[in-house]
C-alpha positions as a Python dict, from the first residue, in 0.01 Angstrom:
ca = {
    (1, 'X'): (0, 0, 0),
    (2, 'X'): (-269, 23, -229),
    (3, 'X'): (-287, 211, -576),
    (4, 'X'): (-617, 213, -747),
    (5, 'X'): (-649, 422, -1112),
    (6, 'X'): (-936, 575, -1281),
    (7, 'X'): (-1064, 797, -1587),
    (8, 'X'): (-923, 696, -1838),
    (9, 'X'): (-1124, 763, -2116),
    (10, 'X'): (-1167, 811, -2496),
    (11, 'X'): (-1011, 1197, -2584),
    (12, 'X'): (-961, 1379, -2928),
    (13, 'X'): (-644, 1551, -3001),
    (14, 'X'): (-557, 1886, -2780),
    (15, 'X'): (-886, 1788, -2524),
    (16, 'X'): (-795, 1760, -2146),
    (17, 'X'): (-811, 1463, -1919),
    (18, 'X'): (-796, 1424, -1503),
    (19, 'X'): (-644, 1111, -1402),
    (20, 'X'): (-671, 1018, -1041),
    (21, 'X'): (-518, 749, -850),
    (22, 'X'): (-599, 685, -476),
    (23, 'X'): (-352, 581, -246),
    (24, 'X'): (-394, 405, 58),
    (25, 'X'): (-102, 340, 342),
    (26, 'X'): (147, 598, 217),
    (27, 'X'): (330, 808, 459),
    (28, 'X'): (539, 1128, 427),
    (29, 'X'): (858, 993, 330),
    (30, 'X'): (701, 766, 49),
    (31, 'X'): (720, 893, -362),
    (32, 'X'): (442, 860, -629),
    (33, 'X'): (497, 857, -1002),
    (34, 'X'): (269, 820, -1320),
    (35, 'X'): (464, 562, -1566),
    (36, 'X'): (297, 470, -1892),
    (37, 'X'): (233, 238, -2160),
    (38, 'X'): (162, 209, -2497),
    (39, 'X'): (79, -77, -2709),
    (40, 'X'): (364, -263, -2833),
    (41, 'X'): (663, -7, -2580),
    (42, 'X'): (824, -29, -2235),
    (43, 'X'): (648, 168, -1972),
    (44, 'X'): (774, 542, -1952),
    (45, 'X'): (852, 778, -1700),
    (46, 'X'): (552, 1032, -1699),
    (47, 'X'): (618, 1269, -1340),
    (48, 'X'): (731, 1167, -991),
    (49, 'X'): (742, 1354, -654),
    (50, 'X'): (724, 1285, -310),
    (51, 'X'): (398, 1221, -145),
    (52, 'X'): (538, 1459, 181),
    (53, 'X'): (541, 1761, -82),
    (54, 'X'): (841, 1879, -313),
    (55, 'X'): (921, 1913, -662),
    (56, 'X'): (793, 1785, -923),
    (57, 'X'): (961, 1598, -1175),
    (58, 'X'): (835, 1590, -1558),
    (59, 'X'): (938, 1364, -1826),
    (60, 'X'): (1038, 1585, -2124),
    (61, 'X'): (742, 1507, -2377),
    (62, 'X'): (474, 1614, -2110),
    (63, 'X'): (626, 1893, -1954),
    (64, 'X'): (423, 2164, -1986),
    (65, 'X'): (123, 1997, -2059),
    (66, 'X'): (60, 1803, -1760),
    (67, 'X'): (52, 1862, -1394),
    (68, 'X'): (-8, 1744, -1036),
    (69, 'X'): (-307, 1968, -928),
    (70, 'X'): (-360, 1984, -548),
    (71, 'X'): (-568, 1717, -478),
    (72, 'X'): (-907, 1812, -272),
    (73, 'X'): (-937, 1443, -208),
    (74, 'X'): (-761, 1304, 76),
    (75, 'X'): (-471, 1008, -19),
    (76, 'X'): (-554, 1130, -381),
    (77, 'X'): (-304, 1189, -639),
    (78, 'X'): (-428, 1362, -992),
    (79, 'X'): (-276, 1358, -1359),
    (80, 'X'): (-377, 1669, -1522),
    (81, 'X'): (-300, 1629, -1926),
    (82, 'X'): (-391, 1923, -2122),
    (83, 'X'): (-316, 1963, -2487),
    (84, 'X'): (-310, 1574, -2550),
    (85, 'X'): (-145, 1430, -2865),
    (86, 'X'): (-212, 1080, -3007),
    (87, 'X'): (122, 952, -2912),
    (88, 'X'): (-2, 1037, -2503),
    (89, 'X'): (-227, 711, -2591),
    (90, 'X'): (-119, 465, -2327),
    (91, 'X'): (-197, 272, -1966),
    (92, 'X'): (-135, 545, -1725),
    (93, 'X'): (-19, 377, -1353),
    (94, 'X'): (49, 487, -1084),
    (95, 'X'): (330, 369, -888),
    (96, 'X'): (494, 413, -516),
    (97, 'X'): (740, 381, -364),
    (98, 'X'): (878, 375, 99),
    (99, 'X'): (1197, 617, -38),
    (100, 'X'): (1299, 872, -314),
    (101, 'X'): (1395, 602, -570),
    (102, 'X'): (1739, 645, -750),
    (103, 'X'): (1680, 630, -1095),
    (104, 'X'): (1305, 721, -1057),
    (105, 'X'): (1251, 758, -1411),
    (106, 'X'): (1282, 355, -1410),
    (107, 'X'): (1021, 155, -1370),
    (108, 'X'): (1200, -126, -1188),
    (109, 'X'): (1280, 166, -915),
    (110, 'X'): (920, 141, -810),
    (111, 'X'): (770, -146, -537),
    (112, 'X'): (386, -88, -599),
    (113, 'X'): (143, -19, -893),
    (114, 'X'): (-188, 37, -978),
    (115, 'X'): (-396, -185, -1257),
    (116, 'X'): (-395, 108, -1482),
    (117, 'X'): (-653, 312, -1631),
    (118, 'X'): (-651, 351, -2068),
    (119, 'X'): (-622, 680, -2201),
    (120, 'X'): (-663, 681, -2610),
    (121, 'X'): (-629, 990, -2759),
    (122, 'X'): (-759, 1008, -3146),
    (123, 'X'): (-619, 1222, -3407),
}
């Protein structure tokens, strides 16, 4: 399994952002999630869902602002953040997982990452 990130980018306050992360050798009954991290915290539960369709599952300070858009790219998973507040500044990743991961909203639940891609969101 292979998790690569991109576009991450410099954003001002309440712009939009697509993050995509392309994943290579998952199957149906794997799970994706979008952690992050900002500078001096613990990565964070962002979303998670499994790859072979289903809910998704928001962390409380992004629901409703981002989303898991249908990707149009195949073994391509997207981040849509909308309305995007300083504190969203972090190192999105993207992370996998061969199961539905008790705990999901734990970072040591997941068995592969991504490198990250940098999102910094000015005020």
């Amino acid at each position: 399994v292979q998790l690569v990130e991109s576009g991450g980018t410099l954003v001002q306050t309440g712009g939009s952002l697509r993050l995509s992360c392309v994943a290579s050798g998952l199957t149906s009954g794997y799970s994706v999630a979008w952690f992050r991290q900002a500078p001096g915290k613990e990565r964070e539960f962002v979303t998670a869902f499994r790859w072979g369709g289903g809910n998704h599952y928001f962390a409380d300070s992004v629901k409703g602002r981002f989303s898991i858009p249908r990707p149009n790219v195949k073994d391509t998973v997207y981040l849509e953040m909308k309305s995007l507040k300083p504190e969203d500044t972090a190192v999105y990743y993207c992370a996998a997982k061969s199961a539905w991961p008790i705990g999901y909203v734990s970072p040591s639940r997941w068995d592969y990452w991504g490198q990250g891609t940098l999102v910094t969101v000015s005020s």
